[in-house]
Short mmCIF file of C-alpha atoms in Angstrom, two decimals:
data_model
loop_
_atom_site.label_atom_id
_atom_site.label_comp_id
_atom_site.label_asym_id
_atom_site.label_seq_id
_atom_site.Cartn_x
_atom_site.Cartn_y
_atom_site.Cartn_z
CA UNK Z 918 -14.53 26.05 13.66
CA UNK Z 919 -17.54 25.07 11.99
CA UNK Z 920 -20.31 23.35 14.82
CA UNK Z 921 -21.46 19.80 13.36
CA UNK Z 922 -24.69 18.99 15.14
CA UNK Z 923 -25.42 16.30 12.52
CA UNK Z 924 -25.02 13.06 14.84
CA UNK Z 925 -27.57 12.03 17.77
CA UNK Z 926 -25.50 12.28 21.13
CA UNK Z 927 -27.20 8.81 23.56
CA UNK Z 928 -27.09 9.94 27.84
CA UNK Z 929 -28.36 8.48 30.50
CA UNK Z 930 -29.27 11.51 32.96
CA UNK Z 931 -29.14 11.56 36.70
CA UNK Z 932 -32.43 10.01 37.56
CA UNK Z 933 -31.51 6.98 34.95
CA UNK Z 934 -33.66 8.00 32.10
CA UNK Z 935 -32.53 7.38 28.55
CA UNK Z 936 -31.93 10.77 26.11
CA UNK Z 937 -31.03 11.16 22.64
CA UNK Z 938 -30.08 14.11 21.11
CA UNK Z 939 -28.46 16.05 18.79
CA UNK Z 940 -25.95 17.06 19.72
CA UNK Z 941 -22.65 19.12 18.09
CA UNK Z 942 -18.96 19.47 17.59
CA UNK Z 943 -16.72 21.54 16.59
CA UNK Z 944 -14.79 20.53 13.67
CA UNK Z 945 -11.43 22.16 11.30
CA UNK Z 946 -10.42 19.75 8.96
CA UNK Z 947 -10.28 19.20 5.37
CA UNK Z 948 -13.22 18.49 4.62
CA UNK Z 949 -15.02 22.23 6.16
CA UNK Z 950 -12.26 24.14 3.68
CA UNK Z 951 -13.56 21.87 0.96
CA UNK Z 952 -17.35 23.15 2.05
CA UNK Z 953 -16.75 26.55 2.14
CA UNK Z 954 -15.73 27.02 -1.53
CA UNK Z 955 -18.02 28.62 -2.52
CA UNK Z 956 -19.45 30.04 -6.31
CA UNK Z 957 -22.53 32.50 -7.01
CA UNK Z 958 -24.24 33.02 -10.52
CA UNK Z 959 -27.20 35.58 -11.09
CA UNK Z 960 -29.34 32.35 -13.52
CA UNK Z 961 -28.54 28.66 -14.13
CA UNK Z 962 -25.08 27.48 -15.75
CA UNK Z 963 -24.83 25.72 -18.79
CA UNK Z 964 -21.77 23.71 -20.08
CA UNK Z 965 -18.69 23.50 -18.84
CA UNK Z 966 -17.35 25.48 -15.96
CA UNK Z 967 -15.14 23.20 -13.87
CA UNK Z 968 -12.52 26.16 -15.62
CA UNK Z 969 -14.56 28.84 -13.72
CA UNK Z 970 -14.96 27.12 -10.38
CA UNK Z 971 -12.66 27.51 -6.66
CA UNK Z 972 -13.82 24.23 -6.63
CA UNK Z 973 -12.27 20.92 -7.46
CA UNK Z 974 -13.90 17.90 -8.35
CA UNK Z 975 -12.63 14.10 -7.67
CA UNK Z 976 -14.01 11.79 -9.53
CA UNK Z 977 -12.11 8.65 -8.19
CA UNK Z 978 -13.88 6.70 -5.59
CA UNK Z 979 -14.17 7.18 -2.53
CA UNK Z 980 -12.65 4.57 -0.87
CA UNK Z 981 -9.06 5.94 -3.41
CA UNK Z 982 -8.80 9.19 -1.35
CA UNK Z 983 -10.55 8.22 2.02
CA UNK Z 984 -11.19 5.47 4.21
CA UNK Z 985 -12.60 6.50 7.88
CA UNK Z 986 -11.94 4.12 10.40
CA UNK Z 987 -13.73 6.61 12.93
CA UNK Z 988 -15.41 3.30 15.66
CA UNK Z 989 -14.33 0.00 16.97
CA UNK Z 990 -16.37 -2.83 15.21
CA UNK Z 991 -19.21 -4.01 18.00
CA UNK Z 992 -19.14 -7.24 19.11
CA UNK Z 993 -21.60 -9.34 17.17
CA UNK Z 994 -22.14 -6.41 14.37
CA UNK Z 995 -22.73 -6.72 11.24
CA UNK Z 996 -21.54 -3.64 10.38
CA UNK Z 997 -18.21 -2.80 9.37
CA UNK Z 998 -18.55 0.59 7.79
CA UNK Z 999 -16.38 2.88 9.74
CA UNK Z 1000 -14.53 0.66 11.30
CA UNK Z 1001 -10.86 -0.31 10.91
CA UNK Z 1002 -11.78 -3.91 9.64
CA UNK Z 1003 -13.72 -1.85 7.21
CA UNK Z 1004 -11.34 0.34 5.99
CA UNK Z 1005 -8.50 -2.70 4.89
CA UNK Z 1006 -11.13 -4.02 2.81
CA UNK Z 1007 -10.99 -0.78 1.13
CA UNK Z 1008 -7.77 -1.28 1.28
CA UNK Z 1009 -7.10 -4.08 -0.43
CA UNK Z 1010 -9.72 -3.33 -2.79
CA UNK Z 1011 -7.52 -0.76 -4.04
CA UNK Z 1012 -4.83 -3.39 -3.99
CA UNK Z 1013 -7.18 -5.66 -6.11
CA UNK Z 1014 -7.80 -2.85 -8.49
CA UNK Z 1015 -4.33 -1.70 -8.70
CA UNK Z 1016 -2.66 -5.13 -9.23
CA UNK Z 1017 -5.51 -6.46 -11.57
CA UNK Z 1018 -4.73 -4.70 -13.99
CA UNK Z 1019 -1.68 -5.75 -14.31
CA UNK Z 1020 -1.99 -8.90 -15.67
CA UNK Z 1021 -1.77 -10.41 -11.63
CA UNK Z 1022 -4.32 -12.74 -10.77
CA UNK Z 1023 -5.94 -12.83 -7.62
CA UNK Z 1024 -9.68 -13.42 -5.61
CA UNK Z 1025 -12.07 -10.48 -5.79
CA UNK Z 1026 -12.96 -8.65 -2.61
CA UNK Z 1027 -16.29 -9.68 -1.57
CA UNK Z 1028 -18.86 -7.21 0.26
CA UNK Z 1029 -18.43 -6.24 3.86
CA UNK Z 1030 -21.06 -8.81 5.14
CA UNK Z 1031 -18.66 -11.66 3.84
CA UNK Z 1032 -16.07 -10.91 6.05
CA UNK Z 1033 -17.58 -9.82 9.56
CA UNK Z 1034 -17.18 -12.80 11.70
CA UNK Z 1035 -14.10 -14.11 8.69
CA UNK Z 1036 -10.53 -13.24 7.52
CA UNK Z 1037 -10.20 -11.15 4.85
CA UNK Z 1038 -9.49 -14.03 1.48
CA UNK Z 1039 -5.43 -12.44 1.18
CA UNK Z 1040 -3.13 -9.60 3.44
CA UNK Z 1041 -1.78 -7.11 0.48
CA UNK Z 1042 -0.32 -3.81 1.97
CA UNK Z 1043 1.63 -1.60 -0.21
CA UNK Z 1044 3.92 1.30 0.03
CA UNK Z 1045 2.74 4.11 -1.46
CA UNK Z 1046 6.22 5.02 -2.71
CA UNK Z 1047 5.55 2.60 -5.46
CA UNK Z 1048 3.78 5.55 -7.04
CA UNK Z 1049 2.06 7.02 -5.18
CA UNK Z 1050 0.17 7.36 -8.90
CA UNK Z 1051 -1.53 4.58 -10.01
CA UNK Z 1052 -0.34 5.11 -13.40
CA UNK Z 1053 3.77 4.51 -12.03
CA UNK Z 1054 2.95 1.77 -10.12
CA UNK Z 1055 1.50 -0.43 -12.66
CA UNK Z 1056 4.41 0.03 -14.58
CA UNK Z 1057 6.24 -2.28 -11.37
CA UNK Z 1058 4.28 -4.97 -11.28
CA UNK Z 1059 3.37 -7.52 -14.98
CA UNK Z 1060 1.79 -11.04 -13.95
CA UNK Z 1061 1.80 -13.41 -11.73
CA UNK Z 1062 -0.37 -14.42 -9.11
CA UNK Z 1063 -1.48 -13.84 -5.58
CA UNK Z 1064 -3.81 -16.49 -4.10
CA UNK Z 1065 -6.25 -16.25 -1.59
CA UNK Z 1066 -5.54 -16.96 2.18
CA UNK Z 1067 -1.91 -15.59 0.72
CA UNK Z 1068 0.24 -12.12 2.39
CA UNK Z 1069 2.05 -9.79 -0.18
CA UNK Z 1070 3.40 -7.06 2.53
CA UNK Z 1071 5.48 -4.64 0.00
CA UNK Z 1072 7.57 -1.83 1.96
CA UNK Z 1073 9.75 -0.87 -0.78
CA UNK Z 1074 10.02 1.85 -3.64
CA UNK Z 1075 12.13 0.32 -6.47
CA UNK Z 1076 10.72 -3.06 -7.09
CA UNK Z 1077 10.70 -4.62 -10.66
CA UNK Z 1078 7.98 -7.82 -10.22
CA UNK Z 1079 7.48 -10.02 -13.76
CA UNK Z 1080 5.40 -13.11 -13.14
CA UNK Z 1081 5.96 -13.92 -9.50
CA UNK Z 1082 3.54 -16.21 -7.54
CA UNK Z 1083 2.24 -16.51 -4.55
CA UNK Z 1084 1.06 -18.79 -2.57
CA UNK Z 1085 2.00 -17.97 1.15
CA UNK Z 1086 3.54 -15.35 2.13
CA UNK Z 1087 6.07 -12.57 0.99
CA UNK Z 1088 7.27 -9.69 3.04
CA UNK Z 1089 9.74 -7.77 2.09
CA UNK Z 1090 11.12 -4.32 3.97
CA UNK Z 1091 13.77 -2.10 2.43
CA UNK Z 1092 15.57 -0.56 5.10
CA UNK Z 1093 16.15 2.87 2.33
CA UNK Z 1094 12.08 2.60 0.67
CA UNK Z 1095 12.46 6.02 -0.77
CA UNK Z 1096 16.16 7.17 0.03
CA UNK Z 1097 19.23 7.29 1.99
CA UNK Z 1098 19.80 10.70 5.03
CA UNK Z 1099 22.76 13.31 4.51
CA UNK Z 1100 23.50 15.37 7.78
CA UNK Z 1101 23.34 19.26 6.63
CA UNK Z 1102 25.43 21.49 8.18
CA UNK Z 1103 22.95 22.76 10.88
CA UNK Z 1104 23.24 18.29 11.77
CA UNK Z 1105 20.21 17.76 10.49
CA UNK Z 1106 19.09 14.92 8.83
CA UNK Z 1107 17.70 14.89 5.27
CA UNK Z 1108 15.90 12.53 3.19
CA UNK Z 1109 18.02 12.78 -0.49
CA UNK Z 1110 14.89 10.76 -2.74
CA UNK Z 1111 16.16 7.69 -4.76
CA UNK Z 1112 19.97 8.49 -3.08
CA UNK Z 1113 21.15 4.68 -2.46
CA UNK Z 1114 17.60 2.51 -1.98
CA UNK Z 1115 16.80 -0.65 -1.76
CA UNK Z 1116 16.30 -2.58 -4.99
CA UNK Z 1117 14.47 -5.79 -5.49
CA UNK Z 1118 14.31 -7.31 -8.78
CA UNK Z 1119 12.02 -10.47 -9.23
CA UNK Z 1120 11.32 -12.77 -12.83
CA UNK Z 1121 9.95 -15.89 -13.10
CA UNK Z 1122 9.48 -16.76 -9.12
CA UNK Z 1123 7.23 -19.15 -7.21
CA UNK Z 1124 6.62 -18.05 -3.65
CA UNK Z 1125 5.51 -21.07 -1.50
CA UNK Z 1126 4.44 -21.25 2.13
CA UNK Z 1127 2.32 -22.40 4.12
CA UNK Z 1128 1.76 -18.44 5.16
CA UNK Z 1129 -0.46 -17.01 7.91
CA UNK Z 1130 -1.72 -18.71 10.93
CA UNK Z 1131 -5.69 -18.22 9.66
CA UNK Z 1132 -7.51 -20.32 12.17
CA UNK Z 1133 -5.09 -17.92 14.63
CA UNK Z 1134 -7.72 -16.30 17.15
CA UNK Z 1135 -5.15 -13.76 18.30
CA UNK Z 1136 -4.33 -12.30 14.46
CA UNK Z 1137 -6.16 -8.29 14.41
CA UNK Z 1138 -5.27 -7.85 10.39
CA UNK Z 1139 -5.94 -3.97 10.40
CA UNK Z 1140 -2.78 -3.77 12.83
CA UNK Z 1141 -1.25 -5.67 10.78
CA UNK Z 1142 -0.43 -8.63 13.91
CA UNK Z 1143 -0.56 -11.90 12.73
CA UNK Z 1144 0.84 -14.98 13.40
CA UNK Z 1145 2.73 -16.96 10.66
CA UNK Z 1146 3.47 -20.66 10.14
CA UNK Z 1147 6.05 -20.39 7.54
CA UNK Z 1148 7.40 -16.40 5.62
CA UNK Z 1149 9.46 -15.45 2.98
CA UNK Z 1150 11.02 -12.50 3.93
CA UNK Z 1151 13.52 -10.53 2.13
CA UNK Z 1152 15.26 -7.46 4.36
CA UNK Z 1153 17.42 -5.42 2.71
CA UNK Z 1154 19.79 -2.93 4.52
CA UNK Z 1155 21.15 1.12 3.29
CA UNK Z 1156 20.89 0.76 -0.74
CA UNK Z 1157 21.39 -3.55 -1.52
CA UNK Z 1158 19.60 -5.07 -3.48
CA UNK Z 1159 18.23 -8.45 -4.38
CA UNK Z 1160 17.46 -10.07 -7.05
CA UNK Z 1161 15.55 -13.44 -8.24
CA UNK Z 1162 14.99 -15.15 -11.20
CA UNK Z 1163 13.27 -18.81 -12.23
CA UNK Z 1164 13.11 -19.58 -8.98
CA UNK Z 1165 10.92 -21.17 -7.05
CA UNK Z 1166 11.58 -20.62 -3.30
CA UNK Z 1167 9.12 -22.81 -0.80
CA UNK Z 1168 8.96 -22.78 3.17
CA UNK Z 1169 10.65 -20.66 6.04
CA UNK Z 1170 13.29 -18.78 4.37
CA UNK Z 1171 14.83 -15.69 5.09
CA UNK Z 1172 16.78 -13.13 3.09
CA UNK Z 1173 18.76 -10.08 4.93
CA UNK Z 1174 20.92 -8.64 2.53
CA UNK Z 1175 23.68 -6.19 3.81
CA UNK Z 1176 24.11 -2.44 2.78
CA UNK Z 1177 26.51 -2.15 -0.15
CA UNK Z 1178 25.80 -6.11 -2.25
CA UNK Z 1179 23.89 -8.15 -4.63
CA UNK Z 1180 22.55 -11.19 -3.48
CA UNK Z 1181 21.17 -13.42 -6.57
CA UNK Z 1182 19.11 -15.59 -6.27
CA UNK Z 1183 18.77 -19.01 -9.11
CA UNK Z 1184 17.39 -22.46 -8.95
CA UNK Z 1185 21.01 -24.51 -8.60
CA UNK Z 1186 21.28 -28.49 -8.42
CA UNK Z 1187 20.46 -29.29 -5.24
CA UNK Z 1188 17.86 -26.06 -3.84
CA UNK Z 1189 18.44 -22.77 -4.42
CA UNK Z 1190 21.46 -20.82 -5.42
CA UNK Z 1191 22.59 -18.32 -3.33
CA UNK Z 1192 25.20 -15.60 -4.43
CA UNK Z 1193 26.12 -12.19 -2.16
CA UNK Z 1194 28.59 -9.56 -4.23
CA UNK Z 1195 29.90 -6.60 -3.10
CA UNK Z 1196 28.62 -3.62 -5.68
CA UNK Z 1197 31.39 -2.11 -7.20
CA UNK Z 1198 32.48 1.09 -5.83
CA UNK Z 1199 30.82 3.51 -8.97
CA UNK Z 1200 26.39 2.25 -8.51
CA UNK Z 1201 26.94 2.60 -4.80
CA UNK Z 1202 24.95 6.05 -5.54
CA UNK Z 1203 22.82 4.67 -8.40
CA UNK Z 1204 22.66 0.83 -7.71
CA UNK Z 1205 23.00 -1.61 -10.58
CA UNK Z 1206 19.84 -0.39 -11.94
CA UNK Z 1207 17.08 2.32 -12.06
CA UNK Z 1208 13.71 3.39 -13.16
CA UNK Z 1209 14.18 6.26 -15.58
CA UNK Z 1210 10.99 8.32 -15.26
CA UNK Z 1211 9.82 10.35 -18.69
CA UNK Z 1212 6.90 12.48 -18.85
CA UNK Z 1213 4.81 12.10 -21.81
CA UNK Z 1214 2.32 14.98 -22.05
CA UNK Z 1215 0.13 14.37 -18.58
CA UNK Z 1216 1.01 10.50 -18.51
CA UNK Z 1217 4.44 9.38 -16.74
CA UNK Z 1218 6.73 6.55 -18.43
CA UNK Z 1219 9.30 4.15 -16.84
CA UNK Z 1220 11.87 2.79 -18.41
CA UNK Z 1221 14.39 0.47 -16.83
CA UNK Z 1222 18.25 1.19 -17.22
CA UNK Z 1223 20.51 -1.32 -16.45
CA UNK Z 1224 23.69 -0.47 -14.73
CA UNK Z 1225 27.33 -0.79 -15.87
CA UNK Z 1226 29.63 -2.32 -13.14
CA UNK Z 1227 32.78 -2.26 -14.86
#
């Protein structure tokens, strides 16, 4: 345990007098473990010592590692630091940095002060299993745009995004985002990573709808509790797959794909052409395509592999 006495505690005593004193709280966290890694040397060291130290150094920006939400934003306060609202902005900054490196155009997140009395410029939430390494995630996205006041939520790991333009709301939810469960000999459900995952391909797709009602006073963005006027929602059950190519999806749509099926959306003569077919027996486990991961030195390279359904 570590006693942290850095914070001041404010209180009013039994006589009604106000006091502000240094108080202490017991901590038992990973931060304390890191703080107690220690190396001692008899004199000042020169040169590169990283390989000789017990500690490790994280060179990332802090918001890429953690963004704490320790307190509720006080009413009429301009401070968003360590609030859920501020943590959401850090999540959006990370999404901006990740996606712009994939040639996806989207508005930059301004300083926190610009969002004290206004909503964020957009809402983007990405499932960690898309990577979790950014080097992996970046290879699943290529080109397109996300307009201001738009929403993109991707609760999926197996995604192929190529030139997708979103002006409104796009939500993709995979029931088996990371894999499927099997029952072991003790009757316990065990997650089998990469097995019978839900998958989605979006190539040359434009999504246009009215999206989130940004004027709604009941929206709580950091809680992902928002009112929507229209949305394009894709729901994948089990190992279901969704494919859309060279198509514009306008207005409110819900595409729900049952387990063991592939839904393909293309542009028809009178709107959307929707084709739903059952998967062949031979591709139920792997799906009709998958990402092949190859190590090249310290880097990971992905290649999309098509599986024959013959």
